[in-house]
XYZ file of C-alpha atoms in Angstrom:
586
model
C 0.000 0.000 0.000
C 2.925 2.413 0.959
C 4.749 2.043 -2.336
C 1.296 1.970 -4.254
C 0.925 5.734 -2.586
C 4.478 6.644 -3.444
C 4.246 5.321 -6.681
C 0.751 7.884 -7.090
C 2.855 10.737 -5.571
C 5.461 10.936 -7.471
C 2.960 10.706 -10.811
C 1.546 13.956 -9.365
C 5.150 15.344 -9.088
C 5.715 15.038 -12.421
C 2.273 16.340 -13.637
C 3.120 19.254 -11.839
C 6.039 19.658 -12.998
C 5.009 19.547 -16.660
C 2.443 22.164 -15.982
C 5.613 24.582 -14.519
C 4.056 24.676 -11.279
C 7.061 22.797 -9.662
C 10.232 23.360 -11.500
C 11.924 20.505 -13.170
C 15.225 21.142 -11.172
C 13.267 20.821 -8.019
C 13.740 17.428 -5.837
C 12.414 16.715 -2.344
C 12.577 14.000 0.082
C 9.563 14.145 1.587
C 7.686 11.977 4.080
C 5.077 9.195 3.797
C 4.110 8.089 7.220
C 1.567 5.752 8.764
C -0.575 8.184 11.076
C -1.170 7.536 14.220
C -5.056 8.412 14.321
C -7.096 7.092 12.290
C -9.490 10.267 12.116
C -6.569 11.726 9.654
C -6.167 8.995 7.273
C -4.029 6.320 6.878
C -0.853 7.930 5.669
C -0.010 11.485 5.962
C 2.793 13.460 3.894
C 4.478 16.705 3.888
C 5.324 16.799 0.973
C 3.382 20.388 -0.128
C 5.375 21.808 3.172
C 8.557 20.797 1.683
C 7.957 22.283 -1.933
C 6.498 25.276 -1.091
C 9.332 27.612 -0.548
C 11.257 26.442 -4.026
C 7.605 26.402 -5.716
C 6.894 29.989 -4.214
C 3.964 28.923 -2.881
C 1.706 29.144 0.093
C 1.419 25.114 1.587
C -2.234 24.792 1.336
C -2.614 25.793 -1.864
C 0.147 23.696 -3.288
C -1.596 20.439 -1.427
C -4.946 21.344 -3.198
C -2.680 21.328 -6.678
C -0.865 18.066 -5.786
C -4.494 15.935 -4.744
C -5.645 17.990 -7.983
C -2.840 15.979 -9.907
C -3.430 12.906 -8.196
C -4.257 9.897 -10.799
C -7.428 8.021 -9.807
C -7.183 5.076 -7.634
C -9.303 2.642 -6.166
C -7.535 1.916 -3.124
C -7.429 5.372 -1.827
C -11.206 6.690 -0.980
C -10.219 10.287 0.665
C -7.510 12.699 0.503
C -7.811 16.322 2.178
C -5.527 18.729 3.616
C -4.688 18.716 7.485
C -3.276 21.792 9.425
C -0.513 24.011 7.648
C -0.683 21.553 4.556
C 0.016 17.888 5.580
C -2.028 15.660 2.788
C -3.924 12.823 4.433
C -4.560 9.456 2.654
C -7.520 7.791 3.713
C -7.111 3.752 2.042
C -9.960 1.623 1.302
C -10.176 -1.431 3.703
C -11.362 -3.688 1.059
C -7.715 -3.098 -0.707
C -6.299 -3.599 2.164
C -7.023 -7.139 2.934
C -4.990 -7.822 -0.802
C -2.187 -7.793 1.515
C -3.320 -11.819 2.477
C -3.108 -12.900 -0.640
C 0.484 -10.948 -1.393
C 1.700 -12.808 2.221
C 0.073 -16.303 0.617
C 1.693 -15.836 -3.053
C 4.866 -14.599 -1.727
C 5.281 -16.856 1.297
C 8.647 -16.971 3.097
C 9.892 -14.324 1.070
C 7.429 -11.931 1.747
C 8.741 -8.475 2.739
C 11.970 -9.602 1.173
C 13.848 -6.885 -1.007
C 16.279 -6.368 -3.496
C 17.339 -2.387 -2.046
C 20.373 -3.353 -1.795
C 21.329 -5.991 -4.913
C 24.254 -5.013 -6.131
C 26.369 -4.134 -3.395
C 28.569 -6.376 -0.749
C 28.688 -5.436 2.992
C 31.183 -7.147 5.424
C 30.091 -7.546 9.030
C 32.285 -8.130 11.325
C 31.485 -8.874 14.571
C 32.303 -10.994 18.399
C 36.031 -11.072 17.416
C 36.926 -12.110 20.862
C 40.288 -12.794 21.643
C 40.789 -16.708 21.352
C 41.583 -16.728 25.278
C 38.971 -17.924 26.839
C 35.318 -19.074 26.560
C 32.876 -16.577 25.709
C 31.132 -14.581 27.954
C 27.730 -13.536 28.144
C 28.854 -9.824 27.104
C 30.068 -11.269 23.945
C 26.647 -12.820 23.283
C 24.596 -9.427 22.696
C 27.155 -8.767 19.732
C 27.229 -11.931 18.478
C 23.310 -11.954 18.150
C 22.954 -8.840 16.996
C 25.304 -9.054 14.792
C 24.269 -12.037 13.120
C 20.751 -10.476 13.242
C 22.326 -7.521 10.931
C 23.453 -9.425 8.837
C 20.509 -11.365 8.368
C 18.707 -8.395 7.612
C 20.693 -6.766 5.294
C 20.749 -9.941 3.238
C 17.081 -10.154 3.093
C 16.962 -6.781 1.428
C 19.457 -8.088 -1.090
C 22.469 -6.858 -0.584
C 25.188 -9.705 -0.377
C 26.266 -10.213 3.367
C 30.238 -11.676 4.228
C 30.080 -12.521 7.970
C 33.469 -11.837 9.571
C 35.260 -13.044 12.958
C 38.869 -11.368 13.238
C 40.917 -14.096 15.270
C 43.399 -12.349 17.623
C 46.226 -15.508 17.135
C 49.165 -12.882 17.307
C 50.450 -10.321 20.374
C 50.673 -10.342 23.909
C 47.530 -11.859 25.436
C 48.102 -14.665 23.785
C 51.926 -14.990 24.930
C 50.155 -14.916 28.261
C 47.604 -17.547 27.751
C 50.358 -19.846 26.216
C 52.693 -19.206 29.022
C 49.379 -19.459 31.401
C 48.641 -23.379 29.847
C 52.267 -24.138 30.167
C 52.711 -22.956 34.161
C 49.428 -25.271 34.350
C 51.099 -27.787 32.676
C 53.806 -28.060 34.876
C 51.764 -28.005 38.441
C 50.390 -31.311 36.121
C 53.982 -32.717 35.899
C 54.453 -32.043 39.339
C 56.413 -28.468 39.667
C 55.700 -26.108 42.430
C 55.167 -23.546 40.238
C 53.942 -20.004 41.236
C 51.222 -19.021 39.020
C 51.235 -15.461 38.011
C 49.333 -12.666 39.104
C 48.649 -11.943 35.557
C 48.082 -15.298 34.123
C 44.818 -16.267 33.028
C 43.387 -18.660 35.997
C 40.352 -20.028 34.559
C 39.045 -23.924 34.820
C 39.777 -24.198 31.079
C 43.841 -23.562 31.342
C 44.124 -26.455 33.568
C 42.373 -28.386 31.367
C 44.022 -27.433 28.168
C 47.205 -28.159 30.672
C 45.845 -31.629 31.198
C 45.035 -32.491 27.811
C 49.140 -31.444 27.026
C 50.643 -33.775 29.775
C 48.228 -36.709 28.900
C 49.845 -37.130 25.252
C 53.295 -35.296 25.836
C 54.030 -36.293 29.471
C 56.944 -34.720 30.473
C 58.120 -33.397 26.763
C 57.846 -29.599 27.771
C 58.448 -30.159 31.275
C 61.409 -27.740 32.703
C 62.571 -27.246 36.598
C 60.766 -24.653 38.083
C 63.456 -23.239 39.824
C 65.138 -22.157 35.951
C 62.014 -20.567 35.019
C 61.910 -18.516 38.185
C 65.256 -17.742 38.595
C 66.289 -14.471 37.767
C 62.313 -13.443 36.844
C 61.562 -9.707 38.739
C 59.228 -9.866 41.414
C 55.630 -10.559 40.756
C 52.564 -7.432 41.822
C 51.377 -9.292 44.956
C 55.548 -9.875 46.077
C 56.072 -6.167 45.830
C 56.743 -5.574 42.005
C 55.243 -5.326 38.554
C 53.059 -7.798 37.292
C 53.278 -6.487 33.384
C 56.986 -6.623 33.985
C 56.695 -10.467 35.564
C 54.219 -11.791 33.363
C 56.619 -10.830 30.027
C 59.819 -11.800 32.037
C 57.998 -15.152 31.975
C 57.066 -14.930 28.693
C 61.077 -15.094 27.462
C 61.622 -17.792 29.280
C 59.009 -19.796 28.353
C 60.520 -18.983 24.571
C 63.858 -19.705 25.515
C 63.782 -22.887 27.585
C 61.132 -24.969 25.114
C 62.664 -23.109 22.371
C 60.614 -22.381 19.077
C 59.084 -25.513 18.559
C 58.146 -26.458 21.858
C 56.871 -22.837 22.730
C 54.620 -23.463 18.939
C 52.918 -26.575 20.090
C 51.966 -25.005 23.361
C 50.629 -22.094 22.005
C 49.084 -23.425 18.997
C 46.681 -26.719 21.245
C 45.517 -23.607 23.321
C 45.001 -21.683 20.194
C 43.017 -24.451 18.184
C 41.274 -25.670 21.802
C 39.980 -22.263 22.273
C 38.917 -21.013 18.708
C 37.710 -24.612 18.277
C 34.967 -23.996 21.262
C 34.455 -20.686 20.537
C 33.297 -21.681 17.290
C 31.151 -24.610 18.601
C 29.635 -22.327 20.610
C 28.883 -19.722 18.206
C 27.189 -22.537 15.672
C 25.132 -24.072 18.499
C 24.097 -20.054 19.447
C 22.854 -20.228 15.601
C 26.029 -17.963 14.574
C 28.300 -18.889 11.552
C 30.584 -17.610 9.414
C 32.107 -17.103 6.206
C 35.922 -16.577 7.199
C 37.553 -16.578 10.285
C 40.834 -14.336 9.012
C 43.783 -14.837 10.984
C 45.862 -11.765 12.489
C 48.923 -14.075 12.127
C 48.435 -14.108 8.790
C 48.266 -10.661 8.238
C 52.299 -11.099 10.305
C 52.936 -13.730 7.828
C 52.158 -12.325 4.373
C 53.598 -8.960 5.282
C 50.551 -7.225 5.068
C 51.097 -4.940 8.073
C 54.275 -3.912 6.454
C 53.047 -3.272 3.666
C 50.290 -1.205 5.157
C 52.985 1.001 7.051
C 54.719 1.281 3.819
C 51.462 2.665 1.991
C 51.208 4.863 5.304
C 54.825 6.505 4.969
C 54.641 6.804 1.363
C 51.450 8.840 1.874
C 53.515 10.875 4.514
C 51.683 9.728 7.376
C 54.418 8.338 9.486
C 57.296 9.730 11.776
C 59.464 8.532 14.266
C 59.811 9.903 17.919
C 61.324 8.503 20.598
C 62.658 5.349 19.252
C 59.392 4.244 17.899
C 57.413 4.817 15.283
C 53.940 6.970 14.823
C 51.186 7.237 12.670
C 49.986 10.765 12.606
C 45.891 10.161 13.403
C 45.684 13.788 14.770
C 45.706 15.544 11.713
C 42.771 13.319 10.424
C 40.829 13.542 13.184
C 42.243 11.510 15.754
C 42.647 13.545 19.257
C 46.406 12.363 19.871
C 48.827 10.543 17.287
C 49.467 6.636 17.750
C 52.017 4.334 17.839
C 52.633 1.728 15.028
C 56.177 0.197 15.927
C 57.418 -0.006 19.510
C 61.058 1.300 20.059
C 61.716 -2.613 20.571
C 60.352 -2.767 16.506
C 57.323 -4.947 17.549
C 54.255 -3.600 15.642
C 51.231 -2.698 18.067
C 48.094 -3.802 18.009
C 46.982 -0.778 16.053
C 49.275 -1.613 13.366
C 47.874 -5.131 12.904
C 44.402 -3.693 12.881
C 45.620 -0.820 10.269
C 46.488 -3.778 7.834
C 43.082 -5.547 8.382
C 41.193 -2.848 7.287
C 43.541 -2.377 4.839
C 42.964 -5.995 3.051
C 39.162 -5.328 3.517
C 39.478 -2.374 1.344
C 41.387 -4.358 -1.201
C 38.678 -6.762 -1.204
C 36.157 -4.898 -2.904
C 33.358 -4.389 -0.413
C 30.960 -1.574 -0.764
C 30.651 -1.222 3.230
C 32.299 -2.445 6.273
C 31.041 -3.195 9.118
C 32.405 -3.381 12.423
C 30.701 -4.163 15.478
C 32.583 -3.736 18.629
C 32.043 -3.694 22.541
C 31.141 0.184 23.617
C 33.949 0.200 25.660
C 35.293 0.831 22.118
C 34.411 3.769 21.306
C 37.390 5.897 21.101
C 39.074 3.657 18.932
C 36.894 4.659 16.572
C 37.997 7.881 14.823
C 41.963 6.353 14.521
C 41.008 3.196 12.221
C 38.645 5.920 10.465
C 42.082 8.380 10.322
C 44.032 4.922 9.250
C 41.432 4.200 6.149
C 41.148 7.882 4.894
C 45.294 8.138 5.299
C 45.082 4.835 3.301
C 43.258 6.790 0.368
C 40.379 5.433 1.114
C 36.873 7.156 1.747
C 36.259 6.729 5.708
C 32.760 6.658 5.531
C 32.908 3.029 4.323
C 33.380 1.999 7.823
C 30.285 1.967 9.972
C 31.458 1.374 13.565
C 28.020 -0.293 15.805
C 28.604 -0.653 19.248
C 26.957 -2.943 21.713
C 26.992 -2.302 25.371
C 27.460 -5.369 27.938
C 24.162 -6.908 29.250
C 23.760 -6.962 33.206
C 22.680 -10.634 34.393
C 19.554 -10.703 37.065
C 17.276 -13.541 38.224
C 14.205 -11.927 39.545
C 15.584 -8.314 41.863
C 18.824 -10.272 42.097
C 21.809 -9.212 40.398
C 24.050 -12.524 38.805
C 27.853 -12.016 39.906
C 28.753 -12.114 36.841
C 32.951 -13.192 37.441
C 34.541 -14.687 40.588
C 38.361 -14.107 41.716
C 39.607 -17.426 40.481
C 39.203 -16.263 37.202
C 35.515 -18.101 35.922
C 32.695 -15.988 34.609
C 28.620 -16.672 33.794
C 29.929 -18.231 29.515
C 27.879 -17.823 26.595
C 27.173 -21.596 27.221
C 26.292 -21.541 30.495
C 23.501 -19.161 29.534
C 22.176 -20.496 26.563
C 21.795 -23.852 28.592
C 19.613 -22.264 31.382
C 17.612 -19.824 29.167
C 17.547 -21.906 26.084
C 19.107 -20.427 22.769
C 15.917 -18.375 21.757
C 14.955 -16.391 24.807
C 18.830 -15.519 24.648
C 18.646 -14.101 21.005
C 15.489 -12.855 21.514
C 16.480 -10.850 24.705
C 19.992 -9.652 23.606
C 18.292 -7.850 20.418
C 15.082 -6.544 22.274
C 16.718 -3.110 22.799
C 19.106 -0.757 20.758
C 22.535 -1.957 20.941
C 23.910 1.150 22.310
C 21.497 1.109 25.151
C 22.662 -0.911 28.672
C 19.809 -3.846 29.040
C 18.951 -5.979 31.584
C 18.723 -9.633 31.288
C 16.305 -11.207 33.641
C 17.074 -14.733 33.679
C 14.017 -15.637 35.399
C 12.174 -14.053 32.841
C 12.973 -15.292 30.119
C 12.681 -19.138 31.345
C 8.722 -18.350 32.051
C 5.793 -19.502 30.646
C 3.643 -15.894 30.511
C 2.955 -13.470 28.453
C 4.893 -11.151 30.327
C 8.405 -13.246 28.733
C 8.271 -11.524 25.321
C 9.741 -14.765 23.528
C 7.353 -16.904 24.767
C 4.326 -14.819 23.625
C 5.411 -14.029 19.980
C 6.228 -18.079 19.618
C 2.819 -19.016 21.322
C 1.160 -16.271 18.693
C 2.535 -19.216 16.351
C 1.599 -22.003 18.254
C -2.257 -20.629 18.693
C -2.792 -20.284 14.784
C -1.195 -24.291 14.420
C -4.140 -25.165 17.072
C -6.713 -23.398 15.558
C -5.183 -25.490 12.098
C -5.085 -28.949 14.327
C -8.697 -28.489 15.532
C -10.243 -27.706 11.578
C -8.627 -31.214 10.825
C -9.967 -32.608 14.343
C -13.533 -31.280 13.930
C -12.899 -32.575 10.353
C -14.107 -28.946 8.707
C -13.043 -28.201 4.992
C -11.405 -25.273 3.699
C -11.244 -23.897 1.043
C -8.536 -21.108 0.576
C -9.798 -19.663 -2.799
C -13.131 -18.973 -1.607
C -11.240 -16.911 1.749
C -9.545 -14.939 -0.696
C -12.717 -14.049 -2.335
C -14.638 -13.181 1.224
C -11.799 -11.534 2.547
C -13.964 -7.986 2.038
C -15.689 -9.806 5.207
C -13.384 -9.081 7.534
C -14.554 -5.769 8.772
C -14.600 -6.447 12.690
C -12.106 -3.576 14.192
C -9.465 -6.298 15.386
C -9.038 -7.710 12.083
C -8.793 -4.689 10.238
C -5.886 -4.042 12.679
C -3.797 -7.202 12.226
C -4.349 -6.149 8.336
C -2.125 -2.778 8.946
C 0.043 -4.788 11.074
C 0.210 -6.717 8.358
C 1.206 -4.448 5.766
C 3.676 -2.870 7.572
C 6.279 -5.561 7.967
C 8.203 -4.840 4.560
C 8.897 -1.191 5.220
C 9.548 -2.298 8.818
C 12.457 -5.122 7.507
C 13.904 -2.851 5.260
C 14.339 0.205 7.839
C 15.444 -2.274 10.071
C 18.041 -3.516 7.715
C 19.665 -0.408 6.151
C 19.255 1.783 9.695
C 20.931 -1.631 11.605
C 18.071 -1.410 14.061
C 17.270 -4.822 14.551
C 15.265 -4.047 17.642
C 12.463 -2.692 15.490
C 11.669 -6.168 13.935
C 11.404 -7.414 17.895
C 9.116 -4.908 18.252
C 6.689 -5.173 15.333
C 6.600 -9.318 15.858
C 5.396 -8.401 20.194
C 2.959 -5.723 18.594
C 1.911 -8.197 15.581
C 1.606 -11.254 18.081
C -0.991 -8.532 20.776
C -2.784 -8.011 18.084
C -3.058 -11.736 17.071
C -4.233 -12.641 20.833
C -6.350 -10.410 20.906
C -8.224 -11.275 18.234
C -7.663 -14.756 18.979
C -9.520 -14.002 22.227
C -12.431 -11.915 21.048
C -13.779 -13.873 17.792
C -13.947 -17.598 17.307
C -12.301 -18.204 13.958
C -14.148 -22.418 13.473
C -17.664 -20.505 12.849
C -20.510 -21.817 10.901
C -20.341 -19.531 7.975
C -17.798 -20.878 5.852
C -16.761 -17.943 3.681
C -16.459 -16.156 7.257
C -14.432 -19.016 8.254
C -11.795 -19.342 5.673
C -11.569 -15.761 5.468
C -10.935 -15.562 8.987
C -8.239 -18.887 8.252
C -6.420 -17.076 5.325
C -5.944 -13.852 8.049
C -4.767 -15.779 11.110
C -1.948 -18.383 8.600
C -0.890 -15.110 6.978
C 0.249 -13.902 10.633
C 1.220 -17.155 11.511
C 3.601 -16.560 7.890
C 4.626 -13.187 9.358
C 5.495 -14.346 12.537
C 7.349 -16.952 11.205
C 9.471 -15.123 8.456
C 10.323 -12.493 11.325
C 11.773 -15.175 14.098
C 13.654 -17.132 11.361
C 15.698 -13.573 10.267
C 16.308 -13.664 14.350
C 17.021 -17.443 13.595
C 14.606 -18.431 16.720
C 12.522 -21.330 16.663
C 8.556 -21.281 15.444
C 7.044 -24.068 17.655
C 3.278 -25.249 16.291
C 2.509 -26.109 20.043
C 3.788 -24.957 23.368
């Protein structure tokens, strides 16, 4: 119906301007919304507000010229002119119920687009360092950004999904160094474990896993990998200092090889469950591009190169700097540490880098919120790259808070464990998770009420979109059981019979879900599509608990079955882009 009116409106544009009343040089964006009384129409536009100062025109009187140039249409049974020239559209109900048979023709692809054929977007998104389990902070971006994704693919542009694995820099020295101090409390060392090491269940068992097929192969005295090692935070000293100290000496006294195979079973045990749990949280991916490799190829040389060629490098101070302030950066960064190890920054410089080179019309990158001000170097880093900034399209996503009922979850003990990913998904189940991590704007702090979303009320938001489902599958189990026909041809025909109030409101409902999925998609707003399937599934119930739908008239009756299976269609094209089940009985 929307595009039917824009379609109209812009025929009366060009009438218009064909008559000179609206130069041909003139072009407007204006408005088309849904009102929100129904004693002004159905859609309102401003349209006559916005051309009236480059048409030298009073409002009002341009509104009466563009309804003048309206073409005829039987859908639309009113237009007049509300306060200083907003054009109201009032639509005939009878059209409106063609929006059934669209949702039965079209079926799963219904409010599927093709906006954005044509064009590739990368998303890139968790990207957690491969040093632990994930956490249930790292959930909210992992289901909203697969949610993105999702969306932007079903209004047709082409979607690469993206993890960046950290394999390469410090934290992972520690975590190597970390499994190998674990490894040798296994072989029966009395080994002091590290203020900074990483003290979680899963070391020791990586640690385990080690000894049980090496044995003693990387075992070393304790007493050589102390000696000599400065003193650790809690004895008085630096734990940075201690932790790298401990580092070298892990390197030295296994040597290359035996430092590799350490570092690389922590490496694969870690991505390997990070990626199980990802698929089981109904996340995949494309690639999973290695940081290492970016060391390996050269590619962050060759991005510094591009960098100082451009004149966008100095040294200072032994090391070397990129100069982000003059692009909009508030301080310059370092690229190369006065010991000539590249930072962090430098690695990420030649990742977006090799995204550039890879063609994409739009990148992607969802990070944590903490985030934030890393945001305008990597912009300074692509524009200094001769590229156009505005490519990137930074999303953050703020940590979720843990509760069960008024009680706040502690959400990470001293010894190093934390509430996982897993652990959640296995007491909530995998779609009250998605459901709730996506319910609000990513930005925004939420709330997770654990309690919550286990319950079996309409208050849990999961459970009553997914029962809105289940109820149209009964109503389908008990034609079959009270061995009714039906007849959907003849519904389509009597759908002019549904005139009762609640069932002309599930049709606007209705019709609004491909504008919704499209906004959704190209303003990355994936909360509106939770929204619209809670407001579709009231209106549903409500319905559902005003009219009987099994009645003895049977044009009334299919009619009424052709309205409640295209919701049940809705509701089921909207929880698959969340990728959340669509039980037919709860």
């Amino acid at each position: 119906m929307r595009k039917k009116l824009e379609a109209i409106i812009q025929q009366a544009i060009v009438t218009l301007k064909k008559e000179g009343v609206i130069g041909e040089d003139i072009n407007v964006n204006a408005t088309l919304e849904r009102t929100r009384d129904a004693q002004h129409g159905d859609f309102a536009t401003n349209l006559a507000m916005m051309l009236a100062k480059p048409a030298k025109m009073n409002p009002r009187q341009l509104a009466e010229k563009l309804i003048a140039a309206l073409p005829e249409d039987n859908a639309v049974t009113k237009v007049e002119i509300a306060g200083p020239g907003f054009i109201n559209f009032f639509m005939d109900s009878s059209a409106q119920s063609d929006i059934i048979k669209l949702i039965h023709e079209q079926g799963a692809d219904f409010g599927r687009s093709q906006v954005g054929t044509g064009k590739k977007i990368q998303v890139e998104f968790v990207s957690a360092n491969p040093t632990g389990p994930l956490h249930v902070g790292h959930g909210r971006g992992a289901a909203y950004g697969s949610v993105i994704a999702d969306l932007l693919e079903a209004v047709g542009f082409t979607v690469h999904r993206e993890y960046y694995v950290n394999d390469a820099g410090r934290q992972m020295d520690i975590l190597a160094t970390s499994i190998w101090l674990r490894y040798l409390e296994e072989c029966g060392e009395p080994v002091r474990f590290p203020d900074n090491g990483y003290r979680g269940d899963y070391v020791s068992d990586i640690a385990r896993d080690i000894y049980k097929n090496a044995k003693n192969e990387y075992r070393r005295p304790f007493d050589l990998v102390q000696e000599d090692i400065p003193q650790d935070e809690s004895q008085g000293g630096d734990k940075e200092a201690h932790i790298d100290a401990l580092i070298a000496r892990a390197k030295t006294l296994l040597g290359t090889a035996g430092y590799r195979d350490v570092f690389q079973v922590g490496l694969n045990n870690i991505l390997a469950d990070i990626k199980n749990d990802l698929h089981e949280f109904g996340v995949d991916y494309q690639e999973w591009f290695s940081e290492q490799h970016l060391m390996d190829d050269g590619s962050v040389e060759k991005a510094l190169k591009r960098l100082q060629a451009s004149g966008h490098l100095y040294k200072k101070d032994g090391a070397t700097w990129f100069a982000s302030s003059n692009l909009g950066d508030e301080k310059d960064r370092v690229v190369i540490r006065e010991n000539g190890q590249y930072t962090y920054f430098a690695s990420d410089i030649a990742y977006h880098m090799n995204k550039l080179d890879r063609g994409f019309d739009q990148i992607i990158d969802i990070w944590g919120a903490d985030h934030h001000g890393y945001i305008p170097r990597v912009k300074a880093a692509i524009q200094a790259l001769g590229a156009d900034s505005a490519k990137l399209k930074v999303l953050l996503v703020q940590f979720a808070t843990l509760y069960r009922g008024d009680e706040k979850v502690q959400m990470s003990t001293r010894s190093g464990e934390f509430v996982t990913l897993r652990q959640l998904r296995d007491e909530v189940g995998k779609d009250a998770a998605r459901f709730f991590y996506v319910m609000r704007r990513s930005e925004q702090h939420m709330d997770f009420d654990l309690q919550l979303a286990t319950s079996k009320t309409s208050e849990n938001p999961v459970y009553y979109v997914q029962y809105a489902h289940a109820r149209v599958c009964s109503v389908l189990r008990q034609l079959v059981e009270k061995s009714l026909p039906r007849d959907i041809v003849s519904g389509m025909n009597a759908l002019t019979q549904l005139t009762e109030e609640h069932e002309l409101a599930l049709l606007s409902t209705l019709e609004r879900y491909p504008e919704m999925l499209e906004r959704a998609a190209l303003t990355h707003e994936p909360h509106q599509l939770i929204l619209y399937l809670r407001e579709l599934a009231n209106d549903f119930h409500t319905y559902y608990n005003a009219h009987q739908f099994l009645v003895d008239d049977a044009k009334v009756r299919d009619a009424r079955l052709n309205l409640i299976c295209a919701v049940k269609q809705v509701l089921a094209n909207g929880l698959q882009l969340l990728n959340i089940n669509t039980p037919e009985s709860m």
